[in-house]
XYZ file of C-alpha atoms in Angstrom:
321
model
C 0.000 0.000 0.000
C 1.414 3.393 -1.002
C 2.084 6.381 1.229
C -0.944 8.243 -0.105
C -3.185 5.265 0.550
C -1.740 4.851 4.044
C -2.493 8.476 4.834
C -6.060 8.017 3.670
C -6.412 5.044 6.010
C -5.028 7.073 8.920
C -7.393 9.932 8.143
C -10.291 7.479 7.982
C -9.213 6.120 11.375
C -9.229 9.638 12.822
C -12.696 10.334 11.422
C -14.129 7.070 12.725
C -12.557 7.613 16.125
C -13.805 11.187 16.384
C -17.355 9.835 15.951
C -16.908 7.209 18.686
C -18.189 9.374 21.594
C -21.491 9.753 19.746
C -22.394 6.146 20.590
C -22.515 6.951 24.317
C -24.713 9.194 26.453
C -26.010 11.792 25.954
C -26.129 11.005 22.214
C -26.874 7.250 22.583
C -26.398 6.401 18.907
C -25.806 2.721 19.673
C -26.113 1.599 16.040
C -23.160 3.848 15.194
C -20.817 1.680 17.284
C -21.460 -1.237 14.925
C -20.884 0.932 11.855
C -17.667 2.472 13.198
C -16.196 -0.862 14.272
C -17.176 -2.419 10.954
C -15.294 0.334 9.138
C -12.268 -0.043 11.391
C -12.232 -3.843 11.069
C -12.607 -3.647 7.299
C -9.590 -1.356 7.030
C -7.535 -3.540 9.358
C -8.441 -6.671 7.407
C -6.769 -5.295 4.278
C -3.775 -3.686 6.002
C -0.338 -4.888 7.008
C 0.309 -5.363 10.736
C 2.111 -2.026 10.909
C -0.594 -0.104 9.077
C -3.300 -1.839 11.098
C -1.567 -0.730 14.298
C -1.344 2.871 13.096
C -5.001 2.769 12.076
C -5.965 1.530 15.519
C -3.828 4.228 17.103
C -5.385 7.044 15.073
C -8.850 5.679 15.849
C -8.109 5.522 19.573
C -6.386 8.920 19.637
C -9.371 10.660 18.069
C -11.890 8.670 20.118
C -10.358 9.488 23.483
C -9.365 13.032 22.598
C -12.984 13.713 21.634
C -14.394 11.661 24.507
C -12.381 13.058 27.441
C -11.508 16.544 26.190
C -13.503 18.008 29.083
C -10.861 16.805 31.565
C -8.857 19.832 30.502
C -11.466 22.050 32.175
C -11.070 20.764 35.783
C -7.311 20.534 35.254
C -7.331 24.213 34.389
C -9.946 25.399 36.896
C -9.017 23.307 39.935
C -5.463 22.063 39.336
C -4.533 25.548 38.083
C -2.817 24.288 34.929
C -2.411 26.518 31.934
C -4.818 25.711 29.125
C -1.896 24.572 26.989
C -0.590 22.224 29.679
C -4.038 20.806 30.482
C -4.615 20.203 26.767
C -1.299 18.386 26.479
C -2.184 16.261 29.530
C -5.468 15.172 27.943
C -3.688 14.473 24.649
C -1.124 12.304 26.460
C -3.950 10.360 28.136
C -5.649 9.871 24.759
C -2.345 8.707 23.249
C -1.884 6.172 26.015
C -5.416 4.813 25.611
C -4.899 4.647 21.833
C -2.123 2.104 22.352
C -4.687 -0.579 23.200
C -6.687 -0.587 19.929
C -3.363 -0.266 18.097
C -2.054 -3.332 19.904
C -5.269 -5.277 19.262
C -5.183 -4.669 15.509
C -1.445 -5.362 15.295
C -1.720 -8.682 17.173
C -4.547 -9.916 14.983
C -2.797 -9.033 11.737
C 0.508 -10.420 12.965
C -0.738 -13.734 14.315
C -3.997 -14.377 12.453
C -3.722 -12.502 9.143
C -6.087 -14.861 7.321
C -8.564 -15.083 10.173
C -8.479 -11.451 11.246
C -12.216 -10.832 11.062
C -12.862 -13.856 13.271
C -10.188 -12.937 15.825
C -10.704 -9.179 15.952
C -13.819 -9.097 18.199
C -12.145 -11.219 20.868
C -8.815 -9.384 20.836
C -10.615 -6.036 20.705
C -12.541 -6.756 23.910
C -9.427 -8.235 25.530
C -7.603 -4.965 24.848
C -10.452 -3.066 26.527
C -10.180 -5.361 29.539
C -6.443 -4.699 29.744
C -7.012 -0.949 29.509
C -9.469 -1.208 32.397
C -7.001 -3.022 34.656
C -3.399 -2.062 33.880
C -1.876 0.840 35.817
C -5.033 1.222 37.977
C -7.209 1.074 34.835
C -9.132 3.481 32.625
C -12.305 1.704 31.414
C -14.050 4.702 29.862
C -15.651 4.552 26.410
C -15.703 0.743 26.366
C -17.732 -0.823 23.567
C -20.218 -2.615 25.810
C -21.495 0.630 27.336
C -22.650 1.783 23.904
C -25.436 -0.806 23.830
C -27.116 -0.015 27.141
C -30.444 0.830 25.475
C -30.156 -1.397 22.402
C -31.182 -4.992 21.765
C -27.618 -6.223 22.272
C -27.726 -4.763 25.773
C -29.936 -7.717 26.639
C -26.774 -9.802 27.046
C -25.675 -7.682 30.028
C -27.310 -9.759 32.820
C -25.633 -12.894 31.494
C -22.315 -11.688 30.086
C -21.697 -8.289 31.625
C -20.265 -5.236 29.916
C -17.459 -7.124 28.185
C -19.878 -9.724 26.885
C -22.033 -6.987 25.388
C -18.918 -5.449 23.868
C -17.947 -8.801 22.383
C -21.406 -9.256 20.879
C -21.227 -5.758 19.383
C -17.783 -6.341 17.897
C -18.933 -9.712 16.543
C -21.871 -8.063 14.781
C -19.496 -5.555 13.171
C -17.137 -8.289 12.055
C -19.985 -10.414 10.697
C -21.295 -7.489 8.671
C -17.889 -7.073 7.048
C -17.764 -10.815 6.340
C -21.246 -10.682 4.857
C -20.158 -7.939 2.464
C -16.857 -9.553 1.470
C -18.379 -13.003 0.864
C -21.769 -11.883 -0.442
C -21.369 -14.164 -3.470
C -20.669 -17.220 -1.310
C -24.068 -18.703 -0.436
C -22.775 -20.899 2.387
C -20.907 -17.996 4.009
C -23.933 -15.727 3.671
C -26.204 -18.266 5.355
C -23.681 -18.874 8.151
C -23.179 -15.164 8.752
C -26.899 -14.381 8.761
C -27.457 -17.282 11.122
C -24.794 -16.009 13.514
C -26.269 -12.501 13.450
C -29.723 -13.926 14.121
C -28.463 -15.897 17.112
C -26.720 -12.855 18.584
C -29.801 -10.663 18.366
C -32.327 -13.374 19.236
C -30.328 -14.392 22.309
C -30.071 -10.786 23.457
C -33.791 -10.200 22.897
C -34.673 -13.361 24.823
C -32.401 -12.389 27.715
C -33.999 -8.945 27.843
C -37.432 -10.532 28.279
C -36.391 -12.543 31.338
C -37.270 -11.009 34.698
C -33.827 -11.065 36.306
C -34.924 -9.087 39.365
C -37.991 -9.022 41.540
C -39.608 -6.023 43.264
C -39.262 -5.417 46.975
C -42.269 -5.965 49.194
C -42.410 -2.272 50.000
C -40.959 0.881 48.424
C -37.401 1.823 49.331
C -37.247 5.188 51.067
C -34.024 6.900 49.957
C -32.522 10.229 50.981
C -29.874 11.793 48.752
C -27.525 14.058 50.687
C -25.504 16.769 48.932
C -23.395 19.071 51.076
C -22.856 21.639 48.309
C -19.140 21.921 49.070
C -16.824 23.420 46.479
C -13.879 21.364 45.246
C -11.363 23.884 46.561
C -12.917 23.724 50.031
C -13.396 19.961 49.950
C -9.701 19.140 49.500
C -8.418 21.898 51.786
C -6.928 20.246 54.877
C -7.883 23.255 56.998
C -11.525 22.802 55.995
C -11.702 19.059 56.670
C -13.455 19.300 60.017
C -16.144 21.609 58.657
C -16.708 19.315 55.649
C -17.110 16.232 57.830
C -19.303 18.059 60.343
C -21.601 19.311 57.592
C -22.218 15.811 56.275
C -22.606 14.300 59.746
C -25.246 16.898 60.619
C -27.109 16.148 57.396
C -27.025 12.403 58.154
C -28.246 12.929 61.713
C -31.132 15.019 60.371
C -32.462 12.050 58.400
C -36.203 11.584 59.068
C -37.335 8.428 60.819
C -38.353 5.653 58.454
C -35.718 6.476 55.827
C -34.167 3.203 54.712
C -31.104 4.517 52.863
C -28.904 7.620 52.943
C -26.679 8.143 49.898
C -23.784 10.594 49.949
C -21.709 11.819 46.960
C -18.421 10.527 45.628
C -15.580 11.259 48.120
C -18.002 13.108 50.376
C -15.512 12.245 53.120
C -12.182 13.409 51.608
C -10.145 11.429 54.108
C -8.987 7.831 54.592
C -11.211 5.552 56.639
C -8.206 4.756 58.841
C -8.065 8.401 59.951
C -11.630 8.651 61.291
C -12.406 5.264 62.909
C -14.379 6.821 65.801
C -16.537 8.886 63.457
C -17.353 5.898 61.262
C -18.122 3.756 64.307
C -20.479 6.457 65.521
C -22.275 6.438 62.179
C -22.487 2.656 62.398
C -24.162 2.853 65.812
C -26.539 5.525 64.507
C -27.360 3.338 61.486
C -28.206 0.392 63.735
C -30.339 2.521 66.047
C -32.313 4.218 63.241
C -32.417 1.235 60.871
C -31.018 3.436 58.122
C -28.350 2.174 55.782
C -25.619 4.639 54.702
C -23.636 4.627 51.471
C -20.965 7.288 51.524
C -18.124 8.179 49.206
C -14.742 8.023 50.912
C -11.079 7.480 50.087
C -10.029 3.980 51.105
C -6.541 2.840 52.057
C -6.095 -0.932 51.951
C -3.021 -3.126 51.476
C -0.837 -0.163 50.558
C -3.221 0.926 47.818
C -5.529 3.927 47.566
C -9.074 3.686 46.217
C -11.892 6.041 45.353
C -14.531 3.989 47.130
C -18.073 3.786 48.409
C -18.571 2.489 51.942
C -21.792 0.696 52.870
C -22.673 1.039 56.555
C -25.615 -1.181 57.477
C -26.026 -1.154 61.229
C -23.473 -3.275 63.022
C -22.984 -5.570 60.037
C -19.457 -5.776 58.563
C -18.661 -2.937 56.196
C -19.045 -3.484 52.477
C -16.823 -1.669 49.971
C -17.129 -0.782 46.322
C -13.969 0.477 44.617
C -14.462 2.651 41.577
């Protein structure tokens, strides 16, 4: 492939990637995810391993630059970075995230050049899993989230987000196969059958009642302290921040079953306020009110942005973001 053709492929990768955020909220164009991946897979299928990697990189660079551009705003407003520096920081993050689709396309073309369209969906989702776990993880803009309100989202109760992403990538790959082998009757029938199974299985799963209603309504109180970011992370303001939220919790009306506080409402490690948390636990048991509060967790020499579930005197439950 010539230099001019390679540049066209890179430009196409940038265009496809720039459209990637449109498949998520608030746009929710779920069908577009299938179209964009089909275009990307089709280009990779005809490319060399090196060109496929560059195509994946340009796709990922544009996708994440367009999808997380807004991070430059808090970096400028709250971390006091210059606009130029905050923009560079976001671009570096997008470049890092772009390495994963680049690696996925390179691996497939290097190891399975003749079976690339069959291998791509699996390696694509594996690369998203790696991105979500390596170096503390960055799972944003994963394929599975694009199908939350679509038919393929019906796989979520059975297969989770990565299973939905795999189904989506498989549909894209099958569409490309259907086009390339449209004159092969056996391949057409096999591809249409696979597409039918993917959608029929998702539709059937969506019809199953995976949950059941509670016997009585859940009374929930959402607590927002209206604390600015600059005040929240100011060590001199810590006591006032904690006191404000404690007062709001203690003002919970009788009969409330659940209090929910914001992310990192307590901007301090749980190991630093054991007496305060124990007091909330006693209050929870006495009032029969469960508390879910955002707090910074320190455990096994690691730091987590976490949610702590306080349910009376029961053992604490943690969710790490």
